[in-house]
CSV table of C-alpha atoms in Angstrom, one decimal:
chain,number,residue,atom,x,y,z
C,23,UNK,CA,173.1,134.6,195.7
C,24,UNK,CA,176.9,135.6,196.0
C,25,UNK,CA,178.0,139.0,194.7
C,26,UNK,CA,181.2,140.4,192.9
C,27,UNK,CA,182.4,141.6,196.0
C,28,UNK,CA,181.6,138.1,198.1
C,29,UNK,CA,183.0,136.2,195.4
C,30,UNK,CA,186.5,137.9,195.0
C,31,UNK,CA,187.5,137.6,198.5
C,32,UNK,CA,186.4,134.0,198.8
C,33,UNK,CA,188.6,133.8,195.7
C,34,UNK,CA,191.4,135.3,197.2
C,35,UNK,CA,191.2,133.1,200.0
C,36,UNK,CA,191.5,129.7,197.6
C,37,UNK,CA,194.3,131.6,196.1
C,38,UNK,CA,196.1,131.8,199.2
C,39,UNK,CA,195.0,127.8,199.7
C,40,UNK,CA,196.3,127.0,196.9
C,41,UNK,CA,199.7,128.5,197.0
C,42,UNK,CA,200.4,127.3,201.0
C,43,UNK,CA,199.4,123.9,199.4
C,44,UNK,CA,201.5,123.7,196.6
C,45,UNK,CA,198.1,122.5,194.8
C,46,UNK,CA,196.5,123.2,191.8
C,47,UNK,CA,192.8,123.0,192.8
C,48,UNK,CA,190.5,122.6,195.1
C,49,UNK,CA,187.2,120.9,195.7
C,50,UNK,CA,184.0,121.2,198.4
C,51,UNK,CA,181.3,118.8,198.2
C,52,UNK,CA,180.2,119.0,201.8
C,53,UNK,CA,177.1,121.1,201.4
C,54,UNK,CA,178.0,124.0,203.8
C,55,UNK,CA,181.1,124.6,201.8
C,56,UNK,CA,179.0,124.2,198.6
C,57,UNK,CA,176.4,126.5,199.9
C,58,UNK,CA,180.1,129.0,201.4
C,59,UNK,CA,181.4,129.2,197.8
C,60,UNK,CA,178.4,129.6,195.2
C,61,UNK,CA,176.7,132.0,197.4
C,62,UNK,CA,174.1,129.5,199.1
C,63,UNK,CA,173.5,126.9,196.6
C,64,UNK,CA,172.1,123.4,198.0
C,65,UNK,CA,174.0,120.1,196.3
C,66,UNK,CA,171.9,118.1,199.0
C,67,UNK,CA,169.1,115.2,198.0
C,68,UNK,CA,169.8,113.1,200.8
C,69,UNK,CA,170.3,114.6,204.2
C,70,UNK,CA,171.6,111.5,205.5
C,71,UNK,CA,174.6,111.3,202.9
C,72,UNK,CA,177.7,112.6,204.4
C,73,UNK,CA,178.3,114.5,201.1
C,74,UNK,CA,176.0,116.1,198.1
C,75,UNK,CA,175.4,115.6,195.1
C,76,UNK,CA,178.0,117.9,193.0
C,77,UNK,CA,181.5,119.4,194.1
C,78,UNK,CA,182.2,123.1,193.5
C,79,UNK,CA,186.0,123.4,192.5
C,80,UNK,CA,188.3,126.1,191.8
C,81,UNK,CA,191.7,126.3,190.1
C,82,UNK,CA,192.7,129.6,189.7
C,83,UNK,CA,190.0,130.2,187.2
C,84,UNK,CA,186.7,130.3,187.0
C,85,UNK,CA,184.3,127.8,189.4
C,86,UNK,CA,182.8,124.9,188.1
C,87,UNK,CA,180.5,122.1,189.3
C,88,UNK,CA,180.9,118.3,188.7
C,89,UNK,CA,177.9,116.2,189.2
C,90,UNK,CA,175.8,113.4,187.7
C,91,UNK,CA,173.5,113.7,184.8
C,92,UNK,CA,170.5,113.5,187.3
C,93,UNK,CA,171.3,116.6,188.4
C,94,UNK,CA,173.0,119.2,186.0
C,95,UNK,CA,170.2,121.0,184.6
C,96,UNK,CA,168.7,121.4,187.6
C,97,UNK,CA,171.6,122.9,190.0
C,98,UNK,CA,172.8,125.3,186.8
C,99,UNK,CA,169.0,126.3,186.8
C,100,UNK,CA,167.8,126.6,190.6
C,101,UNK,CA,171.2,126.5,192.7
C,102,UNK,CA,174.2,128.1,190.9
C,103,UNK,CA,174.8,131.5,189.7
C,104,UNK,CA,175.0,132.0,185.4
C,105,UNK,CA,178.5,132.4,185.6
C,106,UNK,CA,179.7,128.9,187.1
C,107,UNK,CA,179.6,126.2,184.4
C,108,UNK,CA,178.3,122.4,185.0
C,109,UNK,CA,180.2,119.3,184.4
C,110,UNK,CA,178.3,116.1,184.1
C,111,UNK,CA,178.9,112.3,184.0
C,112,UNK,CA,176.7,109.6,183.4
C,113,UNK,CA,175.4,108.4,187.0
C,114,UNK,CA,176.1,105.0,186.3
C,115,UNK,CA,179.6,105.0,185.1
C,116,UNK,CA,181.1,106.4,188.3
C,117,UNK,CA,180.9,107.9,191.5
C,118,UNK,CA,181.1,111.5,192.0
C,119,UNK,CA,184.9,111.4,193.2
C,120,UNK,CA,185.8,109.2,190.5
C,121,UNK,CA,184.7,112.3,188.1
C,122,UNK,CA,186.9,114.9,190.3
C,123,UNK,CA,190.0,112.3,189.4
C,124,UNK,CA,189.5,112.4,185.9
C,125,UNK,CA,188.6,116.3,185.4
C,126,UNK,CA,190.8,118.2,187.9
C,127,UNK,CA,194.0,119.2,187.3
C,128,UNK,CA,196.4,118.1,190.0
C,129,UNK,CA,197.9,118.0,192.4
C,130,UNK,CA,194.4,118.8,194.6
C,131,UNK,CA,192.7,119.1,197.8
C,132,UNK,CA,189.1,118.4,198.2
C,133,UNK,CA,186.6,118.3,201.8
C,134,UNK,CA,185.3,115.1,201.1
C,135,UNK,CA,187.5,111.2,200.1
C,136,UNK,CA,188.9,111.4,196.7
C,137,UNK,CA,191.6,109.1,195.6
C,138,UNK,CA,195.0,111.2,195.4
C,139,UNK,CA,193.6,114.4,196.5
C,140,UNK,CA,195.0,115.8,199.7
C,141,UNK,CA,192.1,116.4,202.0
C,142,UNK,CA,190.7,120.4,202.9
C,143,UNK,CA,189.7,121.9,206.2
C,144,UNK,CA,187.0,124.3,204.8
C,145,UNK,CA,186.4,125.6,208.0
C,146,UNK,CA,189.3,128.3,207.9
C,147,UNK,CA,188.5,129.5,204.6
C,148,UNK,CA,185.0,130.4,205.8
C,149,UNK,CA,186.2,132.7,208.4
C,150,UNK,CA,185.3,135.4,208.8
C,151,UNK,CA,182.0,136.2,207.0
C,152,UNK,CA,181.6,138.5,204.5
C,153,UNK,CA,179.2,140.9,203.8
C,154,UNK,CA,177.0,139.0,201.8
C,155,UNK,CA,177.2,136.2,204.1
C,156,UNK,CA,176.3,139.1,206.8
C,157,UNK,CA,173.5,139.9,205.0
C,158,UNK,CA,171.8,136.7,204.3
C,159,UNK,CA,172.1,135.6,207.9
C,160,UNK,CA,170.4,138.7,209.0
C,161,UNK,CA,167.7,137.5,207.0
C,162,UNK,CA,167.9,133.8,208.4
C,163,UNK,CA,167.8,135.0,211.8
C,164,UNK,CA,164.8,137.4,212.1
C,165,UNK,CA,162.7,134.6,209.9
C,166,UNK,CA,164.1,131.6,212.5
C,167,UNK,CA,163.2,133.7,215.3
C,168,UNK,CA,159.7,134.6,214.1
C,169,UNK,CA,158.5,131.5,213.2
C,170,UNK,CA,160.4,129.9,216.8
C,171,UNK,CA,158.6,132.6,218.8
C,172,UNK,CA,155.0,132.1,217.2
C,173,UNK,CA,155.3,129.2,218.3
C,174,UNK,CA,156.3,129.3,221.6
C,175,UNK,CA,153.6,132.0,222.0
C,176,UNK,CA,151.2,129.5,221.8
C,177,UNK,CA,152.3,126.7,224.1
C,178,UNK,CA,150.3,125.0,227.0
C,179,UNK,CA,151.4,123.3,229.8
C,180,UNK,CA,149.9,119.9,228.0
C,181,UNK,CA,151.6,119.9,225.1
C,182,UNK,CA,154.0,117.0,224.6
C,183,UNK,CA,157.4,117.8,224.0
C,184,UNK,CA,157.2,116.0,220.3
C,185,UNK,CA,154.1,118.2,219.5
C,186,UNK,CA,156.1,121.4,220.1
C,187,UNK,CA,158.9,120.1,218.0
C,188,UNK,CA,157.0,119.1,215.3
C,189,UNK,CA,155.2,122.4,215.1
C,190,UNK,CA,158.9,124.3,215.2
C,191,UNK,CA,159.8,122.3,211.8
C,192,UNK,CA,157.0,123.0,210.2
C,193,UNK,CA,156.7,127.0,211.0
C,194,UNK,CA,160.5,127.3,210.0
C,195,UNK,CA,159.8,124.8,206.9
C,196,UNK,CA,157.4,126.8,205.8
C,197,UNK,CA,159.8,129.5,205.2
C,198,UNK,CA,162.3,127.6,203.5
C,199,UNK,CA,164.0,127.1,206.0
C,200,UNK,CA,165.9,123.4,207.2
C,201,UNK,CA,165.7,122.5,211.3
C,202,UNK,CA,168.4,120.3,212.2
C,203,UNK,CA,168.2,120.6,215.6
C,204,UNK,CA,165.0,121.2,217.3
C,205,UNK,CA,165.1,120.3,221.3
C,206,UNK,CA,162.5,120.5,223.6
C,207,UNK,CA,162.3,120.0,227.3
C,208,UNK,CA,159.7,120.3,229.6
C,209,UNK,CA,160.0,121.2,233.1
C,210,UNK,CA,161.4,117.8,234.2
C,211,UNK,CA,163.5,117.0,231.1
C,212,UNK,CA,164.9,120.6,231.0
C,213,UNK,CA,166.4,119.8,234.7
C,214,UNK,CA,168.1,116.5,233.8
C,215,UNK,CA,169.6,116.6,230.4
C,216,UNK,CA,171.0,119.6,228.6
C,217,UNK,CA,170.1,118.1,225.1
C,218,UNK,CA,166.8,117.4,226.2
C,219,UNK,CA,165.5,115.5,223.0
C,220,UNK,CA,162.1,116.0,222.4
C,221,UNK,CA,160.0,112.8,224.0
C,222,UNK,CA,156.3,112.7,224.7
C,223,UNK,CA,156.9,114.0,227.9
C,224,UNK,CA,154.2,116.9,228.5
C,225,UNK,CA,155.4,120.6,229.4
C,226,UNK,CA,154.6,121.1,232.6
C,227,UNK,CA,155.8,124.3,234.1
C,228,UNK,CA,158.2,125.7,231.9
C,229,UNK,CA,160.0,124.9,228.8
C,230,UNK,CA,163.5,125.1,227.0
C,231,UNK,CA,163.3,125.2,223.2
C,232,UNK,CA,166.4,125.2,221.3
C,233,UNK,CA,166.4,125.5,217.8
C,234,UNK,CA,169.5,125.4,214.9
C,235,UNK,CA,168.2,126.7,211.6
C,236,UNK,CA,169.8,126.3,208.6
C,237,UNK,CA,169.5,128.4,205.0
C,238,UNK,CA,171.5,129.1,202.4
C,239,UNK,CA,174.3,127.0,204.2
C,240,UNK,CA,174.2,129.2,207.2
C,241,UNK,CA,173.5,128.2,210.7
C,242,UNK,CA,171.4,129.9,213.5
C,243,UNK,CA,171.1,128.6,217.1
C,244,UNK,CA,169.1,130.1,219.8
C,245,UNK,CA,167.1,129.1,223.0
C,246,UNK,CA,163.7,130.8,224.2
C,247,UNK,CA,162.0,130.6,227.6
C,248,UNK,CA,158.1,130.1,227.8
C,249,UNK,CA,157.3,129.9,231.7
C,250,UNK,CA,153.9,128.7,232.7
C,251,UNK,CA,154.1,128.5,237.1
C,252,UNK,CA,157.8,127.1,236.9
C,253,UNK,CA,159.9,126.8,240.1
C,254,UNK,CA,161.4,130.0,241.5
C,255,UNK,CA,164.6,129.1,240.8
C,256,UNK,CA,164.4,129.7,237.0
C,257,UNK,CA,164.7,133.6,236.5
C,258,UNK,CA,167.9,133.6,239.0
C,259,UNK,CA,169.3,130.5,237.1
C,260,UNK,CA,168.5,132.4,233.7
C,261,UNK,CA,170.0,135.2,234.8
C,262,UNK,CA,173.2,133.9,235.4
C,263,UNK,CA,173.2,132.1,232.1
C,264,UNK,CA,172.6,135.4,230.4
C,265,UNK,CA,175.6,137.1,232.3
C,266,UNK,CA,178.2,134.0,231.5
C,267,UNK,CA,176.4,134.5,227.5
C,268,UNK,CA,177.3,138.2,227.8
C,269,UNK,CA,180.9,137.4,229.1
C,270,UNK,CA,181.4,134.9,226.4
C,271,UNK,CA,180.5,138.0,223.7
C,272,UNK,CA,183.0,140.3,225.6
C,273,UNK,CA,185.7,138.0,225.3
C,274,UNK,CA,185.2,137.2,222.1
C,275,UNK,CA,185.3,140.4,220.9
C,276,UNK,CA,188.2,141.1,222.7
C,277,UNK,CA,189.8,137.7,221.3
C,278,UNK,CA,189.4,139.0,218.2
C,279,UNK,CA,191.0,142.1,218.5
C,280,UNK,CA,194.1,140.9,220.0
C,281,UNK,CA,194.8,137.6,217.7
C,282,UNK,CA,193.0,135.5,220.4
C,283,UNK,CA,192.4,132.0,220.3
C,284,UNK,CA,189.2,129.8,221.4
C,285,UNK,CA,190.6,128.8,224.2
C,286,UNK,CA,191.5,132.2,225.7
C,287,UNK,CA,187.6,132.4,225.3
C,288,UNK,CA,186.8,129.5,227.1
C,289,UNK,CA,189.3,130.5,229.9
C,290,UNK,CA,187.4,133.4,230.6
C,291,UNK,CA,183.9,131.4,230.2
C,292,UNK,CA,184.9,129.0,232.9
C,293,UNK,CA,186.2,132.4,235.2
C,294,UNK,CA,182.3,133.7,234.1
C,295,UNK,CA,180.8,130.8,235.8
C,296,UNK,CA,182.8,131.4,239.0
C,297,UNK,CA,181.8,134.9,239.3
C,298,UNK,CA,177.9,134.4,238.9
C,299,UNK,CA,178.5,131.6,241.5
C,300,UNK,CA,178.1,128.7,239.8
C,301,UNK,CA,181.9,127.6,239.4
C,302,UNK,CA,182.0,124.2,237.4
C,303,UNK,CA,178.6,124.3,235.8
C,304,UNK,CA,180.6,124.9,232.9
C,305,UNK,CA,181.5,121.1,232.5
C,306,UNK,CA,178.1,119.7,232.2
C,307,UNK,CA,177.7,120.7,228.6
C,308,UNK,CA,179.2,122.2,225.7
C,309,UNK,CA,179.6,126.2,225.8
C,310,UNK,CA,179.2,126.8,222.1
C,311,UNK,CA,181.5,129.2,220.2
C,312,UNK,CA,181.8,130.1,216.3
C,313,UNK,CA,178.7,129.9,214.1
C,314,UNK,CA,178.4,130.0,210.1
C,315,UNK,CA,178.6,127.3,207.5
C,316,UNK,CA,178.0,124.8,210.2
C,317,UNK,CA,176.3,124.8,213.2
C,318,UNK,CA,179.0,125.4,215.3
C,319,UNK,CA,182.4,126.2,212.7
C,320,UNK,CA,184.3,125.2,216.5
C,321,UNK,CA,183.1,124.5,219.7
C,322,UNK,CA,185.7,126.1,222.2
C,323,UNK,CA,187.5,124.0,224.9
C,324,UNK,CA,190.4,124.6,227.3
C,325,UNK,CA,193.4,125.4,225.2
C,326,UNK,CA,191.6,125.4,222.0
C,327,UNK,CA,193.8,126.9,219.3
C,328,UNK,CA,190.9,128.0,217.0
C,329,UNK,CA,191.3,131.6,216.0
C,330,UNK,CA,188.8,133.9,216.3
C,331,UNK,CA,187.9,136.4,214.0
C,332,UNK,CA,185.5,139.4,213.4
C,333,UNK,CA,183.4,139.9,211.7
C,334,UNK,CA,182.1,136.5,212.9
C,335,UNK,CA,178.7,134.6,214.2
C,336,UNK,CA,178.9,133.0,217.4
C,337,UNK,CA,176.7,131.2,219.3
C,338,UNK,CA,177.7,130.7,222.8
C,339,UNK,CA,175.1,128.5,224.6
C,340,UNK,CA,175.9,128.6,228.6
C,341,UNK,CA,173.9,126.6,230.8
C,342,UNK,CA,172.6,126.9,234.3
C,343,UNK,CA,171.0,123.5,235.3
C,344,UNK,CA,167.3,123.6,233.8
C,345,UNK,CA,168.1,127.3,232.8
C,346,UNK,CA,170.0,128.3,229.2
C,347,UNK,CA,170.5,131.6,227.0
C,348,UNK,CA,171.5,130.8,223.7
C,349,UNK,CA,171.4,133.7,220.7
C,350,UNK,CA,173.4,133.5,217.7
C,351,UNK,CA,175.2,137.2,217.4
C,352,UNK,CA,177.5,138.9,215.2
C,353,UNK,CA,180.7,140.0,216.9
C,354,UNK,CA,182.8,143.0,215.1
C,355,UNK,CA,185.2,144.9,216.5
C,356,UNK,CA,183.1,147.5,217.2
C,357,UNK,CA,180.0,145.8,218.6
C,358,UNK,CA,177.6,143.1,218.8
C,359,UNK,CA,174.7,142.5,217.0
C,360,UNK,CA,171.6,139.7,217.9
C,361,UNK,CA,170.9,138.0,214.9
C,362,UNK,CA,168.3,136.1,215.7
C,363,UNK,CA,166.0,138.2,217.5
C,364,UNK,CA,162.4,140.0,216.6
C,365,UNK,CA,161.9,142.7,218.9
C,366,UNK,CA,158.7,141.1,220.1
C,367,UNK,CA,160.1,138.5,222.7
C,368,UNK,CA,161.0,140.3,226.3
C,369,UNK,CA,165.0,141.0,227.0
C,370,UNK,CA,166.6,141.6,230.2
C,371,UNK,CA,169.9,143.3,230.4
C,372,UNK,CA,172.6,142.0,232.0
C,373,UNK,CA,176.1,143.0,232.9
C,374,UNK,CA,179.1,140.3,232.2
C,375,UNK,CA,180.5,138.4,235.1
C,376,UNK,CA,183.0,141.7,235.0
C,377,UNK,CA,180.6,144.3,234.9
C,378,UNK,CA,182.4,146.1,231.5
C,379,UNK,CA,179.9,145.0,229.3
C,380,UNK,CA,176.0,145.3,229.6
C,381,UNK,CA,174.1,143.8,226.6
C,382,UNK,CA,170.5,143.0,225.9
C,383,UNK,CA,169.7,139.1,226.4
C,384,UNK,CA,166.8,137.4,225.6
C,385,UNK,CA,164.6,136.7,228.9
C,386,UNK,CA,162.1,134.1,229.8
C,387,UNK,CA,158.5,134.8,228.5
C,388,UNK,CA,155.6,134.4,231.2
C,389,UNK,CA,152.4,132.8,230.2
């Protein structure tokens, strides 16, 4: 849960919100902001619903939670800290956003539809983390990785890609934490597609397994290598995907030092890509960029106007065709740190495509 500390800056940054807006309060019932503002609570029942179950508002005051009778009790007992009061309504005599009309002052903002309400880009106002966020994704990103890299230790060459996903959700369910994304790809997938969806498609020689895993509203994405008698190409390929990942930190860090922008980033990506001799790989998939309350808070692109901020998450994700390093790591101004990582899985390290930063990457594990 949130702490004093947490809570008063988040505060201060709905404060700021709130005067910019000329608004008098403002609402989050997607559950990453939910989960952002009452220190990892979970308003979700349906994962499918583009919205959970209670809003989280703030007014200048104190927070409070509107939701159905349903589910009162049990948010204010299992998902809220003491301090933030529930609101409830009967669940047949309106819809959630109905009950945000007729209890919040106006006028307001809120992430999801609401009649009247101007609509909120949470995604600012989660950036950058804060140390309790810091903390807690420490903790999501060791767990992820162990229970990821337990299983890739014990992969064949006959397992079916679905097999090895369906093992992945259970090891990081069992630890409470949600999979959203769990790829695999097997040696011939792995060359084709770059979201290689898990099929029934057996290993073969080497796989790809790239994982997003979610707790507490935060995200962590990362890729392992398991390598069984795969073509020589893949440690060169990996290599070079490690050196555009490393350049992609560096410029980050230095984007966020200078006022930088996303796409100033992603300039620098494509120019990584060039150097390690691969120039235009680049536009066969997504590069990644920052990480938090959402999988990806932005995904960079030329000219993206994003800004980027320390301390922050980011998950860059460059790929080399059938080759990928992927690790979601905190950037500060001083440093970088892995956050999904054990300590048990081999590293290589690798210099960026300008040879002024050298960083510990993940590398592929030989079987």
């Amino acid at each position: 849960m949130t702490t004093e500390a947490d809570r008063d800056t988040k505060l201060r940054r709905l404060d700021e919100y709130l005067r910019a807006n000329d608004c008098e309060a403002v609402w989050f019932a997607q559950p990453a902001s939910f989960a952002w503002l009452t220190g990892g609570g979970d308003n979700v029942v349906d994962r499918a619903a583009s919205q959970g179950v209670g809003a989280v508002g703030y007014d200048g005051g104190d927070l409070r939670v509107v939701t159905d009778d349903i589910e009162a009790a049990r948010l204010a007992e299992e998902e809220l800290p003491d301090d933030v009061g529930v609101e409830s309504y009967e669940w047949f005599s309106e819809s959630l956003a109905d009950a945000l009309v007729e209890r919040s002052p106006t006028p307001a903002a809120a992430d999801v539809p609401v009649a009247g309400f101007e609509t909120v880009d949470p995604t600012p106002l989660r950036q950058p983390l804060t140390d309790a966020d810091i903390d807690t994704y420490r903790a999501l990103g060791h767990e992820a990785a162990t229970a990821v890299e337990r299983v890739c230790r014990e992969l064949e060459p006959d397992d079916t890609e679905r097999e090895v996903a369906t093992a992945l959700r259970v090891a990081l369910g069992a630890r409470g934490i949600e999979s959203p994304v769990a790829l695999v790809g097997g040696a011939e997938r792995a060359t084709q597609y770059r979201h290689y969806t898990p099929t029934e498609a057996r290993l073969g020689d080497y796989a790809l397994v790239s994982v997003t895993a979610e707790r507490d509203g935060l995200h962590a994405s990362f890729t392992r290598t398991v390598a069984f008698d795969p073509p020589e190409w893949v440690t060169d390929r990996h290599t070079a995907a490690a050196r555009v990942e490393t350049s992609a930190l560096e410029a980050t860090q230095v984007a966020a030092t200078s006022d930088g922008r996303a796409g100033n980033v992603f300039a620098d990506v494509q120019d990584a890509y060039a150097e390690v001799g691969w120039d235009g790989e680049w536009c066969n998939h997504h590069q990644g960029g920052a990480a938090g309350f959402a999988g990806r808070e932005w995904i960079a692109a030329p000219d993206h106007e994003a800004r980027v901020y320390a301390p922050m998450a980011y998950a860059w994700n460059p790929t080399v065709q059938g080759a990928k390093s992927e690790d979601t790591v905190l950037v500060t101004e001083d440093g970088f740190e892995t956050l999904t990582e054990t300590g048990e899985w081999p590293t290589l390290e690798v210099d960026s495509a300008w040879g002024t930063t050298s960083l510990e990457r993940h590398d592929v594990l030989w079987e």
